[in-house]
Coordinates of C-alpha atoms in Angstrom, one line a residue:
M1 CA 89.0 38.9 103.9
K2 CA 89.0 37.5 100.4
T3 CA 90.2 39.8 97.7
T4 CA 90.4 39.7 94.0
T5 CA 92.7 40.9 91.3
C6 CA 92.7 44.5 90.1
L7 CA 92.4 46.4 86.9
S8 CA 95.0 47.3 84.2
P9 CA 96.8 50.3 82.8
A10 CA 95.9 49.0 79.3
Y11 CA 92.7 51.0 79.1
P12 CA 94.1 54.5 79.4
Y13 CA 96.3 53.7 76.4
R14 CA 94.0 51.7 74.2
I15 CA 90.3 52.1 74.6
P16 CA 89.0 55.0 76.8
L17 CA 86.0 54.7 79.0
V18 CA 83.1 56.7 77.7
L19 CA 81.3 59.3 79.8
L20 CA 77.7 59.5 78.9
V21 CA 75.4 62.5 79.4
A22 CA 72.5 62.0 81.7
A23 CA 70.0 62.2 78.8
A24 CA 71.7 59.3 77.0
L25 CA 71.8 57.2 80.2
A26 CA 68.1 57.9 80.8
A27 CA 67.3 56.9 77.2
A28 CA 69.2 53.7 77.5
G29 CA 67.5 52.6 80.7
P30 CA 69.0 50.4 83.4
L31 CA 71.3 47.6 82.2
T32 CA 71.7 44.3 84.0
L33 CA 74.7 42.2 84.8
G34 CA 75.1 38.5 84.2
G35 CA 73.8 37.8 87.7
G36 CA 70.7 39.9 87.2
G37 CA 71.7 42.9 89.3
A38 CA 71.6 46.5 88.1
F39 CA 74.7 48.1 86.8
P40 CA 77.0 49.2 89.7
T41 CA 75.4 52.2 91.5
P42 CA 78.6 54.3 91.9
L43 CA 78.5 54.8 88.2
S44 CA 75.2 56.7 88.7
A45 CA 75.5 57.9 92.3
P46 CA 72.6 60.0 93.6
P47 CA 73.2 63.5 94.9
R48 CA 75.4 63.8 98.0
A49 CA 73.9 64.5 101.4
T50 CA 74.6 67.9 102.9
G51 CA 75.8 69.0 106.3
D52 CA 78.5 66.4 106.5
A53 CA 82.0 67.7 105.9
W54 CA 83.4 64.2 105.1
V55 CA 80.6 63.6 102.6
E56 CA 81.0 67.0 101.0
G57 CA 84.6 65.9 100.2
L58 CA 83.5 62.9 98.1
V59 CA 84.3 62.6 94.4
S60 CA 81.0 61.5 93.0
P61 CA 81.4 60.1 89.4
A62 CA 79.0 61.6 86.9
P63 CA 76.3 59.3 85.5
L64 CA 78.0 57.0 83.0
D65 CA 77.4 53.6 81.6
C66 CA 80.6 51.9 80.4
T67 CA 78.8 49.1 78.7
L68 CA 77.7 51.2 75.7
C69 CA 81.2 51.4 74.4
H70 CA 83.0 48.7 76.4
N71 CA 80.4 46.0 76.6
D72 CA 83.0 43.3 75.9
R73 CA 85.1 44.4 78.8
H74 CA 82.0 44.7 81.0
T75 CA 80.9 41.2 80.1
Q76 CA 84.3 39.9 81.2
W77 CA 84.2 41.8 84.4
A78 CA 80.6 40.6 85.1
G79 CA 81.8 37.1 85.1
S80 CA 84.9 37.7 87.3
A81 CA 85.5 37.7 91.1
H82 CA 85.6 41.6 91.0
A83 CA 81.9 41.5 90.2
R84 CA 81.1 39.2 93.1
T85 CA 82.3 40.7 96.3
Q86 CA 79.3 41.4 98.5
S87 CA 78.7 37.8 99.5
D88 CA 82.4 37.4 100.5
V89 CA 82.2 40.5 102.8
A90 CA 78.9 39.2 104.3
S91 CA 80.5 35.9 105.1
E92 CA 83.5 37.5 106.7
L93 CA 81.3 39.8 108.8
G94 CA 79.2 36.9 110.0
N95 CA 82.0 34.5 110.7
S96 CA 84.9 36.7 111.9
D97 CA 83.3 40.0 113.0
A98 CA 80.2 38.8 114.9
G99 CA 79.5 41.1 117.8
L100 CA 81.3 44.0 116.3
T101 CA 79.7 47.3 115.2
P102 CA 80.3 48.6 111.7
A103 CA 82.6 51.3 113.1
A104 CA 84.7 48.7 115.0
V105 CA 85.0 46.6 111.8
I106 CA 86.3 49.5 109.8
Q107 CA 88.9 50.3 112.5
A108 CA 90.1 46.7 112.6
E109 CA 89.8 45.5 109.0
D110 CA 88.5 47.9 106.3
C111 CA 86.5 45.6 104.1
L112 CA 85.1 48.4 101.9
G113 CA 88.5 49.8 101.0
C114 CA 89.2 46.8 98.7
H115 CA 85.9 44.9 98.2
A116 CA 83.8 48.0 97.1
P117 CA 85.6 51.3 97.6
T118 CA 83.0 53.3 95.7
A119 CA 80.2 52.0 98.1
V120 CA 80.7 55.2 100.1
L121 CA 79.1 57.1 97.2
A122 CA 75.8 55.3 97.5
N123 CA 72.8 56.6 99.3
G124 CA 73.8 60.2 98.9
G125 CA 77.3 59.6 100.2
M126 CA 78.4 57.8 103.4
S127 CA 81.3 57.1 105.6
E128 CA 82.8 53.6 105.4
S129 CA 81.1 52.5 108.7
Q130 CA 77.8 53.9 107.5
A131 CA 78.2 52.0 104.2
L132 CA 78.8 48.8 106.0
G133 CA 75.6 49.3 108.0
Y134 CA 73.8 50.1 104.8
F135 CA 74.9 47.2 102.8
F136 CA 75.0 44.5 105.5
S137 CA 72.4 43.5 108.1
T138 CA 73.0 44.0 111.8
S139 CA 71.2 42.9 114.9
N140 CA 71.0 45.5 117.7
G141 CA 73.7 47.4 115.8
V142 CA 76.3 44.6 115.6
F143 CA 77.0 41.9 113.0
S144 CA 76.1 38.4 113.7
A145 CA 76.1 34.9 112.2
A146 CA 72.9 35.9 110.5
T147 CA 74.4 38.9 108.7
T148 CA 73.5 39.1 105.0
G149 CA 73.9 41.5 102.2
L150 CA 71.4 44.4 101.8
N151 CA 70.7 46.9 99.0
T152 CA 72.4 44.5 96.6
N153 CA 71.4 46.5 93.5
E154 CA 73.4 49.4 94.8
W155 CA 76.5 47.5 95.9
P156 CA 79.2 48.4 93.3
H157 CA 81.6 45.5 93.8
V158 CA 85.1 46.4 92.4
G159 CA 83.6 48.3 89.5
C160 CA 85.1 50.3 86.6
T161 CA 85.4 53.5 88.6
T162 CA 87.3 51.8 91.4
C163 CA 90.4 51.7 89.2
H164 CA 89.6 54.2 86.5
Q165 CA 89.1 57.9 87.1
V166 CA 86.9 59.3 84.3
P167 CA 87.3 63.0 83.5
G168 CA 84.3 65.2 83.0
D169 CA 85.2 65.8 79.3
H170 CA 85.5 62.1 78.5
P171 CA 85.9 60.8 75.8
T172 CA 87.8 63.8 74.7
N173 CA 90.3 62.9 77.4
A174 CA 90.9 59.3 78.4
A175 CA 90.2 57.8 81.8
T176 CA 93.3 57.6 84.0
L177 CA 94.7 54.8 86.2
A178 CA 93.7 55.7 89.8
Y179 CA 92.6 54.0 93.0
F180 CA 89.4 55.3 94.6
N181 CA 90.2 55.7 98.3
S182 CA 87.1 55.1 100.3
Q183 CA 88.6 56.6 103.4
S184 CA 89.1 60.0 101.8
G185 CA 86.5 59.8 99.1
Q186 CA 89.2 60.9 96.6
Y187 CA 91.1 59.3 93.7
V188 CA 94.8 58.5 94.2
P189 CA 96.6 58.5 90.8
M190 CA 98.6 55.4 90.1
T191 CA 101.8 55.2 88.0
S192 CA 101.5 51.5 87.1
A193 CA 99.2 48.5 87.1
S194 CA 101.3 46.7 89.7
Q195 CA 101.0 49.8 92.0
L196 CA 97.3 49.8 91.5
C197 CA 97.0 46.0 92.3
G198 CA 99.2 46.5 95.3
Q199 CA 96.7 48.8 97.0
C200 CA 94.6 45.7 97.8
H201 CA 96.7 42.7 96.8
G202 CA 99.6 44.2 98.7
N203 CA 100.2 46.5 101.7
L204 CA 100.5 49.8 99.7
H205 CA 97.2 51.1 101.1
F206 CA 96.6 48.9 104.2
A207 CA 100.0 48.4 105.9
G208 CA 98.8 45.5 108.1
T209 CA 97.0 43.5 105.5
D210 CA 97.7 39.8 105.1
H211 CA 97.2 40.0 101.3
Q212 CA 100.7 40.7 100.1
L213 CA 100.9 39.3 96.6
E214 CA 102.4 42.5 95.3
N215 CA 105.0 42.5 98.0
G216 CA 106.1 39.0 96.9
W217 CA 106.2 40.1 93.3
A218 CA 108.4 43.1 94.3
M219 CA 110.9 40.6 95.7
S220 CA 111.0 38.5 92.6
K221 CA 112.9 38.5 89.4
H222 CA 109.7 39.3 87.7
A223 CA 109.9 42.8 89.2
N224 CA 113.5 43.4 88.2
T225 CA 113.9 42.8 84.4
Q226 CA 115.0 46.1 82.9
A227 CA 118.7 45.9 83.9
A228 CA 118.9 42.3 82.5
V229 CA 117.5 43.4 79.2
A230 CA 120.0 46.3 79.0
G231 CA 122.8 43.9 79.7
E232 CA 121.7 41.6 76.9
L233 CA 121.3 44.4 74.4
S234 CA 124.8 45.8 75.2
A235 CA 126.5 42.4 75.2
S236 CA 124.8 40.6 72.4
H237 CA 123.2 43.2 70.1
P238 CA 125.6 46.2 69.6
G239 CA 125.2 47.6 66.2
E240 CA 121.6 46.4 65.8
T241 CA 118.5 48.5 65.5
P242 CA 115.4 48.0 67.8
D243 CA 113.6 46.5 64.7
A244 CA 116.3 44.0 64.2
V245 CA 116.3 42.9 67.8
A246 CA 112.6 42.7 67.9
Q247 CA 112.6 40.5 64.8
G248 CA 115.3 38.2 66.2
E249 CA 115.1 38.1 69.9
D250 CA 112.0 39.8 71.2
C251 CA 113.1 40.9 74.7
V252 CA 110.0 42.9 75.4
G253 CA 107.7 40.0 74.8
C254 CA 108.8 38.2 77.9
H255 CA 110.6 40.7 80.1
A256 CA 107.9 43.4 80.0
P257 CA 105.0 42.6 77.7
T258 CA 102.9 45.5 78.8
A259 CA 105.7 48.0 78.0
V260 CA 104.0 48.4 74.6
L261 CA 101.2 50.2 76.4
A262 CA 103.5 53.0 77.7
N263 CA 104.0 56.4 76.1
G264 CA 100.6 56.3 74.4
G265 CA 101.1 52.9 72.9
M266 CA 104.0 51.5 70.9
T267 CA 105.2 48.6 68.9
E268 CA 107.7 46.2 70.4
A269 CA 110.6 47.8 68.5
Q270 CA 109.5 51.3 69.5
A271 CA 109.3 50.1 73.1
L272 CA 112.9 48.9 72.9
G273 CA 114.0 52.2 71.6
Y274 CA 112.1 54.1 74.3
F275 CA 113.3 52.1 77.3
F276 CA 116.9 51.6 76.3
S277 CA 119.5 54.1 75.0
L278 CA 120.6 54.2 71.4
T279 CA 123.5 55.8 69.6
N280 CA 122.7 56.8 66.0
G281 CA 119.7 54.5 66.1
V282 CA 121.5 51.3 67.2
F283 CA 122.3 49.7 70.5
T284 CA 126.0 49.8 71.6
T285 CA 128.1 48.3 74.4
N286 CA 127.1 51.4 76.4
T287 CA 123.4 50.9 76.0
A288 CA 121.7 51.6 79.3
V289 CA 118.1 51.7 80.7
A290 CA 115.8 54.7 80.0
H291 CA 112.4 55.8 81.3
T292 CA 112.8 53.5 84.3
N293 CA 109.7 54.8 86.1
E294 CA 107.5 53.6 83.2
W295 CA 109.1 50.2 82.6
P296 CA 106.5 47.7 83.9
H297 CA 108.7 44.6 84.3
V298 CA 106.6 41.4 84.3
A299 CA 103.7 43.2 85.8
C300 CA 100.5 41.8 87.3
N301 CA 98.6 42.5 84.1
A302 CA 101.2 40.5 82.0
C303 CA 99.6 37.3 83.3
H304 CA 96.2 38.5 84.5
D305 CA 93.7 40.1 82.2
P306 CA 92.4 42.7 84.7
H307 CA 88.9 42.5 83.5
D308 CA 88.8 38.7 84.1
P309 CA 91.7 38.0 86.4
G310 CA 90.6 34.5 87.4
K311 CA 91.6 33.1 84.1
F312 CA 95.2 32.4 83.1
S313 CA 95.9 34.9 80.4
Y314 CA 99.1 36.0 78.6
F315 CA 99.4 39.6 77.3
N316 CA 100.8 39.3 73.8
S317 CA 103.0 42.4 73.2
A318 CA 102.8 41.9 69.4
T319 CA 99.0 42.0 69.2
K320 CA 98.3 43.9 72.4
Q321 CA 95.7 41.4 73.2
Y322 CA 95.2 38.8 76.0
Q323 CA 95.4 35.1 75.1
V324 CA 93.5 32.9 77.5
M325 CA 95.6 29.9 78.5
T326 CA 94.2 26.4 79.2
D327 CA 96.2 26.1 82.5
S328 CA 99.0 27.7 84.5
A329 CA 101.7 25.5 82.8
Q330 CA 100.8 26.9 79.4
L331 CA 101.0 30.4 80.7
C332 CA 104.5 29.8 82.2
G333 CA 105.5 28.1 78.9
Q334 CA 105.0 31.2 76.9
C335 CA 108.3 32.6 78.2
H336 CA 109.9 29.7 80.2
G337 CA 109.4 27.5 77.1
N338 CA 109.0 27.9 73.4
L339 CA 105.2 28.4 73.2
R340 CA 105.5 32.0 72.2
F341 CA 109.0 32.1 70.8
A342 CA 109.9 28.9 68.9
H343 CA 113.7 29.5 69.0
T344 CA 114.1 30.6 72.6
D345 CA 116.8 29.2 74.8
H346 CA 114.6 29.3 77.9
L347 CA 113.1 25.8 77.8
S348 CA 112.2 24.8 81.4
Y349 CA 108.6 24.0 80.2
N350 CA 109.9 21.8 77.5
V351 CA 112.3 19.9 79.8
I352 CA 109.4 19.2 82.1
T353 CA 106.7 18.3 79.5
G354 CA 108.7 16.8 76.6
P355 CA 109.0 15.7 73.9
G356 CA 112.6 14.8 74.7
G357 CA 116.1 15.1 73.2
V358 CA 117.7 13.5 70.1
G359 CA 117.6 9.8 70.9
V360 CA 116.8 10.5 74.6
T361 CA 113.3 9.8 75.8
N362 CA 111.7 12.2 78.3
P363 CA 110.4 10.0 81.1
G364 CA 108.2 12.8 82.5
W365 CA 108.7 14.6 85.8
M366 CA 107.0 13.5 89.0
A367 CA 103.7 11.7 89.3
G368 CA 100.3 13.2 90.1
G369 CA 100.4 16.0 87.5
V370 CA 102.7 18.3 89.4
T371 CA 103.0 21.6 87.5
C372 CA 105.1 24.8 87.7
V373 CA 102.9 26.5 90.2
D374 CA 102.9 23.5 92.6
C375 CA 106.5 24.2 93.3
H376 CA 107.0 27.8 92.4
M377 CA 103.7 29.3 93.8
Y378 CA 103.2 27.0 96.8
N379 CA 100.9 28.4 99.5
S380 CA 101.0 26.6 102.8
G381 CA 97.6 28.0 103.9
V382 CA 98.9 28.7 107.4
D383 CA 97.3 31.9 108.7
G384 CA 99.9 34.6 109.4
S385 CA 102.7 32.8 107.4
E386 CA 104.7 34.5 104.7
S387 CA 103.9 31.6 102.5
K388 CA 100.2 32.3 102.7
M389 CA 100.4 36.1 102.6
L390 CA 102.8 36.2 99.6
A391 CA 100.7 33.4 97.9
G392 CA 103.5 32.2 95.8
H393 CA 104.3 35.5 94.1
T394 CA 108.0 35.3 94.9
W395 CA 108.1 32.2 92.7
A396 CA 110.6 30.8 95.2
V397 CA 110.4 27.1 96.2
T398 CA 111.4 28.1 99.7
V399 CA 110.0 31.1 101.5
Q400 CA 111.6 32.6 104.6
E401 CA 109.2 33.1 107.5
A402 CA 109.3 36.0 109.9
G403 CA 110.2 33.9 112.9
G404 CA 113.4 32.7 111.3
G405 CA 112.1 29.4 109.9
S406 CA 111.1 28.7 106.3
T407 CA 108.4 27.0 104.2
C408 CA 109.3 24.7 101.4
A409 CA 107.0 23.6 98.6
C410 CA 108.7 20.1 98.6
T411 CA 107.2 19.3 102.0
A412 CA 103.6 19.6 100.6
C413 CA 104.0 16.2 98.9
H414 CA 107.0 14.8 100.8
S415 CA 105.6 15.1 104.3
S416 CA 108.5 13.3 105.9
M417 CA 111.0 15.8 104.4
D418 CA 111.9 19.0 106.2
T419 CA 113.1 22.2 104.6
G420 CA 116.7 21.5 105.3
T421 CA 116.6 18.1 103.7
A422 CA 114.8 19.5 100.7
A423 CA 117.5 22.3 100.3
S424 CA 120.3 19.7 100.5
L425 CA 118.6 17.5 97.9
I426 CA 118.2 20.5 95.5
A427 CA 121.8 21.6 96.1
G428 CA 122.9 18.0 95.4
W429 CA 121.0 17.9 92.1
Q430 CA 122.4 21.2 91.0
G431 CA 125.9 20.3 92.0
T432 CA 125.8 17.0 90.0
F433 CA 124.3 18.7 87.0
Q434 CA 126.8 21.6 87.0
T435 CA 129.9 19.3 87.4
L436 CA 128.8 17.0 84.6
D437 CA 127.7 19.9 82.4
A438 CA 131.2 21.5 82.7
T439 CA 132.8 18.3 81.6
V440 CA 130.4 17.6 78.7
S441 CA 130.6 21.2 77.5
A442 CA 134.4 21.0 77.3
S443 CA 134.2 17.7 75.4
V444 CA 131.7 19.0 72.9
A445 CA 133.7 22.2 72.4
T446 CA 136.9 20.2 71.8
V447 CA 135.3 17.9 69.3
S448 CA 133.6 20.8 67.6
A449 CA 137.0 22.6 67.1
A450 CA 138.7 19.5 65.8
C451 CA 135.8 19.0 63.3
A452 CA 135.9 22.5 62.0
N453 CA 137.0 21.3 58.5
V454 CA 135.3 17.9 58.5
T455 CA 132.9 17.3 55.7
N456 CA 131.9 13.7 56.6
T457 CA 128.1 13.9 56.9
N458 CA 127.8 11.1 59.4
V459 CA 130.4 12.7 61.7
L460 CA 128.7 16.1 61.5
A461 CA 125.3 14.6 62.1
R462 CA 126.5 12.9 65.3
L463 CA 128.2 16.1 66.5
N464 CA 125.0 18.1 65.8
E465 CA 123.0 15.6 67.9
A466 CA 125.5 16.1 70.8
R467 CA 125.2 19.8 70.5
Q468 CA 121.4 19.7 70.5
N469 CA 121.1 17.5 73.6
L470 CA 123.7 19.7 75.4
A471 CA 121.8 22.8 74.5
L472 CA 118.5 21.4 75.7
A473 CA 120.0 20.5 79.0
E474 CA 121.6 23.9 79.5
S475 CA 118.4 25.7 78.4
D476 CA 116.7 24.5 81.6
E477 CA 116.6 27.4 84.1
S478 CA 116.8 25.3 87.3
Q479 CA 120.4 24.2 87.0
G480 CA 119.5 20.6 87.2
V481 CA 116.4 20.4 89.3
H482 CA 113.6 20.2 86.7
N483 CA 113.3 16.6 85.6
H484 CA 116.8 15.9 87.0
D485 CA 117.1 12.3 85.6
F486 CA 116.2 13.5 82.1
L487 CA 118.8 16.4 82.2
I488 CA 121.5 14.0 83.3
A489 CA 120.5 11.6 80.5
L490 CA 120.8 14.4 78.0
L491 CA 124.3 15.3 79.2
N492 CA 125.5 11.7 79.2
D493 CA 124.1 11.2 75.7
A494 CA 125.8 14.4 74.4
S495 CA 129.0 13.2 75.9
Q496 CA 128.7 9.7 74.4
K497 CA 127.9 11.1 71.0
A498 CA 130.7 13.7 71.0
L499 CA 133.3 11.2 72.3
S500 CA 132.3 8.6 69.7
I501 CA 133.6 10.8 66.9
P502 CA 137.1 9.6 66.1
M503 CA 139.7 12.2 67.1
L504 CA 143.5 12.1 67.6
N505 CA 145.1 13.8 70.5
V506 CA 148.9 14.5 70.6
A507 CA 150.9 15.3 73.8
Q508 CA 154.6 15.4 74.6
S509 CA 156.0 13.2 77.4
G510 CA 159.7 13.8 77.9
T511 CA 161.4 13.1 74.6
N512 CA 158.5 11.0 73.4
V513 CA 155.1 11.8 71.9
V514 CA 152.0 10.2 73.2
I515 CA 149.2 9.7 70.7
S516 CA 145.7 8.9 72.0
W517 CA 142.3 8.9 70.4
N518 CA 138.6 8.7 71.3
G519 CA 135.8 6.9 69.5
P520 CA 136.1 3.9 67.2
G521 CA 138.8 3.7 64.5
T522 CA 142.1 2.1 63.7
L523 CA 145.4 3.9 64.0
Q524 CA 147.4 4.2 60.8
S525 CA 150.7 5.7 59.9
T526 CA 152.9 6.6 56.9
P527 CA 156.5 7.9 56.8
T528 CA 155.8 10.5 54.1
V529 CA 153.0 12.9 53.2
G530 CA 151.0 11.4 50.5
G531 CA 152.5 7.9 51.2
A532 CA 150.6 4.7 51.7
W533 CA 148.8 4.4 55.0
Q534 CA 149.3 1.2 57.0
D535 CA 147.5 0.0 60.1
V536 CA 149.8 0.3 63.1
P537 CA 150.1 -3.3 64.3
G538 CA 148.9 -3.8 67.9
A539 CA 148.6 -0.1 68.5
A540 CA 147.6 0.5 72.1
N541 CA 145.6 3.6 73.1
P542 CA 147.5 5.6 74.1
L543 CA 150.5 4.9 71.9
V544 CA 153.9 6.1 73.0
V545 CA 156.1 7.1 70.0
P546 CA 159.9 7.0 70.7
A547 CA 162.0 9.9 69.8
A548 CA 164.0 7.9 67.3
T549 CA 160.8 7.3 65.3
L550 CA 160.1 11.0 65.4
I551 CA 163.5 11.9 64.0
Q552 CA 162.8 9.6 61.0
G553 CA 159.4 11.2 60.5
Q554 CA 156.0 9.6 60.8
F555 CA 152.5 10.7 60.2
Y556 CA 149.3 9.3 61.9
R557 CA 145.6 9.2 61.3
L558 CA 142.5 7.2 62.3
R559 CA 140.8 4.9 59.8
P560 CA 137.0 4.5 60.4

């Protein structure tokens, strides 16, 4: 069955849903959706039928119309896949469940539980199988290729009250995050947006579902960010206040944007102080995690606006608003590039898209417009495979399959390549990068130390260029895979620039001293400090200075 993305915890903290009295609803009259249908029936469910113990247990929402106070959110929802679920279910019933009764379908694959849970509240209250028979046509009691939607004005889709439980005294008390269970007819409280999404976009409610995006997310680094932030705070920010950290390196903005919605709503600095321990108001080397059950990590609703999940959207923790992205790469680039934070050292997006290094042109990476999600959210489309069920939400290039094999994104474009070959190629790129990076890093560090007291602007400018290109190469998070040729070019250029700075090296060899130098320049010597410097005739590099010369005393330098 096709499913859609679920709603957010943002509302309980920001803008409560409004419960309207019946008189106000009657005065307002019926409202219409973008598609012309009436507002979802579960929000004004008729009285429940009597004499049915299951129906008597239903939680029937009181009449309310969310549009009068949340019309902007409703407009978003009305244009989203959450508001267009009946045709999907009809298609599935006609194609995959032909010949089955409603009861048989519910036993095998419970469509209502995710595509319209509150449908059981319609028509006075029904069981799930009764609701399927009420909302979809059958022939002689079974579904067929001719099955279509029925009673469409009453079909609730995945409406507001699917994910928000509205209390009777609303708006005095806010709606809470909850999943309406169509099997029990009761709300199940949720502790996080990801848990809510995982009811239908994971196996938290239906163990055997093949929609396991939340399961993939739970295996990823996106679902394990709090410990990393605690480590960064204790290692790099001891003695700093949450305000100072938020101003300098905004950890929350990328590691858990929706953390600002917790505890009734907070600023980014307040969230840092709430989720990580302080001593006298500052972080220390002993800073640890706090309120772990409320920390959202990079949750579903960090990248999906729950009221319009089909659009790429980034939740900005500073403004507490969603920013619609033009494409998936722009979304990734908010945190894996400098689109949100100009001075970040996470620059995979920039390495892939440009503009390039200092004096090093970025040739671009791969033809055909390959983007982040093509490699990191690859879906093979093979029914029953982990690749399809997880739908890229591990963000791993290679996904392990249940049978012991694996699916690799590389093979989507490189059909002649198998997973093993792809893994070897990736490992080779990473090994080449890491070896060269270690050498160049050491060279730049050595030259930097030697130039600590240098004031020559040309030398310092060259050294700064070397540092910039090295830093850009090392800011890529793939260890040499993203735009490999460009990364290697950056390292080679950094090495060339650093080693072009004239620098003397002195080493002892037996009783002699060996003088060597890198970069251009002519070796000069003088017998006394402050004496006249003379070019050393025919000086080879390296130059071996005999012990006798050392006894007499000799000083050396490089002339540009």
